[in-house]
Amino acid sequence: MHSAPSAVTLTVILAVFSLFQLALILGAPLGQYVFGGQNKRLEGGQRILSLIAIVVAAAVSYAALTTVGVFSEEIHSTYVPDTGLVVAMWGFAAVVLYFMLTQLNSKSKAERTVMAPLSAVVLGLVSVVAFGL
């Protein structure tokens, strides 16, 4: 249960990230932070990707909190076996690493200076939870 603070911190960060994505979906002019800063307001396809990001963030939060024992054993074992949670966490770590590398190479300064470091923090937290440190 040592990684419980990391799982909770990860969940809080992903909740804020989800609110940010929701704001983008609703038309907030924050597009310089995502998708290479192509549009001030997201277009249709980008809004769908932001919605997918919210769903993924919720799933990762569930996996992280379940991995460290926040949810009861009955709920956990019914839906996802332990191995599945660890695989999910490492799969998410790979996705975050990919996005972090693309953010570091983004034409958007805002994406490079804000989102890439945020991705690095998320990657670290996911790794701590996945390793069970």
PDB file of C-alpha atoms in Angstrom:
ATOM      1  CA  MET A   1       0.000   0.000   0.000  1.00  0.00           C
ATOM      2  CA  HIS A   2       3.079   2.242  -0.220  1.00  0.00           C
ATOM      3  CA  SER A   3       2.023   3.483  -3.633  1.00  0.00           C
ATOM      4  CA  ALA A   4      -1.405   4.634  -2.397  1.00  0.00           C
ATOM      5  CA  PRO A   5      -0.359   8.323  -2.181  1.00  0.00           C
ATOM      6  CA  SER A   6       0.932   8.079  -5.755  1.00  0.00           C
ATOM      7  CA  ALA A   7      -2.331   6.520  -6.936  1.00  0.00           C
ATOM      8  CA  VAL A   8      -4.378   9.237  -5.236  1.00  0.00           C
ATOM      9  CA  THR A   9      -2.117  11.987  -6.628  1.00  0.00           C
ATOM     10  CA  LEU A  10      -2.386  10.432 -10.090  1.00  0.00           C
ATOM     11  CA  THR A  11      -6.179  10.339  -9.778  1.00  0.00           C
ATOM     12  CA  VAL A  12      -6.339  14.014  -8.763  1.00  0.00           C
ATOM     13  CA  ILE A  13      -4.104  15.030 -11.684  1.00  0.00           C
ATOM     14  CA  LEU A  14      -6.194  12.969 -14.102  1.00  0.00           C
ATOM     15  CA  ALA A  15      -9.401  14.513 -12.723  1.00  0.00           C
ATOM     16  CA  VAL A  16      -8.040  18.016 -13.381  1.00  0.00           C
ATOM     17  CA  PHE A  17      -6.837  16.844 -16.801  1.00  0.00           C
ATOM     18  CA  SER A  18     -10.357  15.535 -17.511  1.00  0.00           C
ATOM     19  CA  LEU A  19     -11.893  18.885 -16.559  1.00  0.00           C
ATOM     20  CA  PHE A  20      -9.422  20.568 -18.921  1.00  0.00           C
ATOM     21  CA  GLN A  21     -10.422  18.155 -21.705  1.00  0.00           C
ATOM     22  CA  LEU A  22     -14.103  18.837 -20.980  1.00  0.00           C
ATOM     23  CA  ALA A  23     -13.454  22.572 -21.262  1.00  0.00           C
ATOM     24  CA  LEU A  24     -11.805  21.944 -24.643  1.00  0.00           C
ATOM     25  CA  ILE A  25     -14.792  19.868 -25.784  1.00  0.00           C
ATOM     26  CA  LEU A  26     -17.148  22.681 -24.758  1.00  0.00           C
ATOM     27  CA  GLY A  27     -15.166  25.177 -26.831  1.00  0.00           C
ATOM     28  CA  ALA A  28     -12.701  26.797 -24.433  1.00  0.00           C
ATOM     29  CA  PRO A  29      -9.945  28.586 -26.395  1.00  0.00           C
ATOM     30  CA  LEU A  30      -7.125  26.462 -24.964  1.00  0.00           C
ATOM     31  CA  GLY A  31      -6.164  24.540 -28.072  1.00  0.00           C
ATOM     32  CA  GLN A  32      -2.567  25.772 -27.934  1.00  0.00           C
ATOM     33  CA  TYR A  33      -1.951  23.161 -25.209  1.00  0.00           C
ATOM     34  CA  VAL A  34      -3.015  20.135 -27.255  1.00  0.00           C
ATOM     35  CA  PHE A  35      -2.765  18.583 -30.703  1.00  0.00           C
ATOM     36  CA  GLY A  36       0.306  20.610 -31.621  1.00  0.00           C
ATOM     37  CA  GLY A  37      -1.539  23.864 -30.966  1.00  0.00           C
ATOM     38  CA  GLN A  38      -3.224  23.600 -34.371  1.00  0.00           C
ATOM     39  CA  ASN A  39      -6.469  25.306 -33.389  1.00  0.00           C
ATOM     40  CA  LYS A  40      -7.448  27.744 -30.668  1.00  0.00           C
ATOM     41  CA  ARG A  41     -10.730  25.855 -30.297  1.00  0.00           C
ATOM     42  CA  LEU A  42     -10.883  22.156 -31.048  1.00  0.00           C
ATOM     43  CA  GLU A  43     -12.558  20.860 -34.181  1.00  0.00           C
ATOM     44  CA  GLY A  44     -14.943  17.885 -34.292  1.00  0.00           C
ATOM     45  CA  GLY A  45     -12.407  15.062 -34.503  1.00  0.00           C
ATOM     46  CA  GLN A  46     -10.224  16.635 -31.852  1.00  0.00           C
ATOM     47  CA  ARG A  47     -13.211  16.945 -29.532  1.00  0.00           C
ATOM     48  CA  ILE A  48     -13.888  13.238 -29.942  1.00  0.00           C
ATOM     49  CA  LEU A  49     -10.255  12.495 -29.041  1.00  0.00           C
ATOM     50  CA  SER A  50     -10.613  14.694 -25.956  1.00  0.00           C
ATOM     51  CA  LEU A  51     -13.703  12.709 -24.955  1.00  0.00           C
ATOM     52  CA  ILE A  52     -11.728   9.487 -25.377  1.00  0.00           C
ATOM     53  CA  ALA A  53      -8.975  10.991 -23.189  1.00  0.00           C
ATOM     54  CA  ILE A  54     -11.535  11.556 -20.415  1.00  0.00           C
ATOM     55  CA  VAL A  55     -12.708   7.935 -20.596  1.00  0.00           C
ATOM     56  CA  VAL A  56      -9.111   6.662 -20.550  1.00  0.00           C
ATOM     57  CA  ALA A  57      -8.265   8.912 -17.582  1.00  0.00           C
ATOM     58  CA  ALA A  58     -11.225   7.487 -15.651  1.00  0.00           C
ATOM     59  CA  ALA A  59     -10.179   3.918 -16.457  1.00  0.00           C
ATOM     60  CA  VAL A  60      -6.589   4.579 -15.411  1.00  0.00           C
ATOM     61  CA  SER A  61      -7.739   6.203 -12.181  1.00  0.00           C
ATOM     62  CA  TYR A  62      -9.874   3.151 -11.437  1.00  0.00           C
ATOM     63  CA  ALA A  63      -6.968   0.802 -12.230  1.00  0.00           C
ATOM     64  CA  ALA A  64      -4.523   2.800 -10.097  1.00  0.00           C
ATOM     65  CA  LEU A  65      -6.847   3.024  -7.106  1.00  0.00           C
ATOM     66  CA  THR A  66      -7.789  -0.640  -7.390  1.00  0.00           C
ATOM     67  CA  THR A  67      -4.132  -1.672  -7.669  1.00  0.00           C
ATOM     68  CA  VAL A  68      -3.353  -0.062  -4.310  1.00  0.00           C
ATOM     69  CA  GLY A  69      -6.456  -1.503  -2.624  1.00  0.00           C
ATOM     70  CA  VAL A  70      -8.742   1.525  -2.404  1.00  0.00           C
ATOM     71  CA  PHE A  71     -11.692  -0.449  -3.786  1.00  0.00           C
ATOM     72  CA  SER A  72     -13.005  -3.549  -2.051  1.00  0.00           C
ATOM     73  CA  GLU A  73     -11.719  -6.952  -3.053  1.00  0.00           C
ATOM     74  CA  GLU A  74     -15.180  -8.001  -4.283  1.00  0.00           C
ATOM     75  CA  ILE A  75     -15.436  -5.153  -6.780  1.00  0.00           C
ATOM     76  CA  HIS A  76     -11.838  -5.554  -7.874  1.00  0.00           C
ATOM     77  CA  SER A  77     -11.787  -9.318  -8.429  1.00  0.00           C
ATOM     78  CA  THR A  78     -15.183  -9.339 -10.142  1.00  0.00           C
ATOM     79  CA  TYR A  79     -14.222  -6.979 -12.953  1.00  0.00           C
ATOM     80  CA  VAL A  80     -10.465  -7.114 -13.465  1.00  0.00           C
ATOM     81  CA  PRO A  81      -7.872  -9.634 -12.248  1.00  0.00           C
ATOM     82  CA  ASP A  82      -4.651  -8.363 -10.614  1.00  0.00           C
ATOM     83  CA  THR A  83      -2.583  -9.156 -13.688  1.00  0.00           C
ATOM     84  CA  GLY A  84      -4.958  -7.168 -15.862  1.00  0.00           C
ATOM     85  CA  LEU A  85      -4.513  -4.098 -13.673  1.00  0.00           C
ATOM     86  CA  VAL A  86      -0.740  -4.232 -13.866  1.00  0.00           C
ATOM     87  CA  VAL A  87      -0.852  -4.754 -17.631  1.00  0.00           C
ATOM     88  CA  ALA A  88      -3.270  -1.819 -17.924  1.00  0.00           C
ATOM     89  CA  MET A  89      -0.969   0.426 -15.885  1.00  0.00           C
ATOM     90  CA  TRP A  90       2.065  -0.452 -18.014  1.00  0.00           C
ATOM     91  CA  GLY A  91       0.037  -0.011 -21.198  1.00  0.00           C
ATOM     92  CA  PHE A  92      -0.979   3.429 -20.026  1.00  0.00           C
ATOM     93  CA  ALA A  93       2.646   4.196 -19.142  1.00  0.00           C
ATOM     94  CA  ALA A  94       3.624   3.383 -22.733  1.00  0.00           C
ATOM     95  CA  VAL A  95       0.881   5.656 -24.086  1.00  0.00           C
ATOM     96  CA  VAL A  96       1.922   8.508 -21.776  1.00  0.00           C
ATOM     97  CA  LEU A  97       5.564   8.099 -22.836  1.00  0.00           C
ATOM     98  CA  TYR A  98       4.535   8.302 -26.491  1.00  0.00           C
ATOM     99  CA  PHE A  99       2.467  11.448 -25.901  1.00  0.00           C
ATOM    100  CA  MET A 100       5.231  13.027 -23.832  1.00  0.00           C
ATOM    101  CA  LEU A 101       7.702  12.517 -26.679  1.00  0.00           C
ATOM    102  CA  THR A 102       5.278  14.022 -29.197  1.00  0.00           C
ATOM    103  CA  GLN A 103       4.615  16.951 -26.846  1.00  0.00           C
ATOM    104  CA  LEU A 104       8.348  17.594 -26.507  1.00  0.00           C
ATOM    105  CA  ASN A 105       8.523  17.809 -30.315  1.00  0.00           C
ATOM    106  CA  SER A 106       5.381  19.933 -30.675  1.00  0.00           C
ATOM    107  CA  LYS A 107       5.391  23.191 -32.628  1.00  0.00           C
ATOM    108  CA  SER A 108       3.330  24.641 -29.785  1.00  0.00           C
ATOM    109  CA  LYS A 109       5.456  26.207 -27.055  1.00  0.00           C
ATOM    110  CA  ALA A 110       2.528  25.908 -24.620  1.00  0.00           C
ATOM    111  CA  GLU A 111       2.283  22.176 -25.245  1.00  0.00           C
ATOM    112  CA  ARG A 112       6.046  21.701 -24.842  1.00  0.00           C
ATOM    113  CA  THR A 113       6.325  23.731 -21.642  1.00  0.00           C
ATOM    114  CA  VAL A 114       3.102  22.684 -19.875  1.00  0.00           C
ATOM    115  CA  MET A 115       1.817  19.363 -21.171  1.00  0.00           C
ATOM    116  CA  ALA A 116       5.156  17.552 -21.627  1.00  0.00           C
ATOM    117  CA  PRO A 117       6.246  18.113 -17.991  1.00  0.00           C
ATOM    118  CA  LEU A 118       2.754  17.138 -16.825  1.00  0.00           C
ATOM    119  CA  SER A 119       3.059  13.931 -18.839  1.00  0.00           C
ATOM    120  CA  ALA A 120       6.439  13.255 -17.203  1.00  0.00           C
ATOM    121  CA  VAL A 121       4.846  13.561 -13.750  1.00  0.00           C
ATOM    122  CA  VAL A 122       1.971  11.274 -14.769  1.00  0.00           C
ATOM    123  CA  LEU A 123       4.458   8.762 -16.198  1.00  0.00           C
ATOM    124  CA  GLY A 124       6.378   8.753 -12.920  1.00  0.00           C
ATOM    125  CA  LEU A 125       3.233   8.237 -10.852  1.00  0.00           C
ATOM    126  CA  VAL A 126       1.958   5.459 -13.113  1.00  0.00           C
ATOM    127  CA  SER A 127       5.339   3.735 -12.854  1.00  0.00           C
ATOM    128  CA  VAL A 128       5.317   3.922  -9.051  1.00  0.00           C
ATOM    129  CA  VAL A 129       1.833   2.407  -8.928  1.00  0.00           C
ATOM    130  CA  ALA A 130       2.660  -0.284 -11.514  1.00  0.00           C
ATOM    131  CA  PHE A 131       5.849  -1.283  -9.675  1.00  0.00           C
ATOM    132  CA  GLY A 132       3.979  -1.231  -6.368  1.00  0.00           C
ATOM    133  CA  LEU A 133       6.606   0.960  -4.696  1.00  0.00           C
TER     134      LEU A 133
END
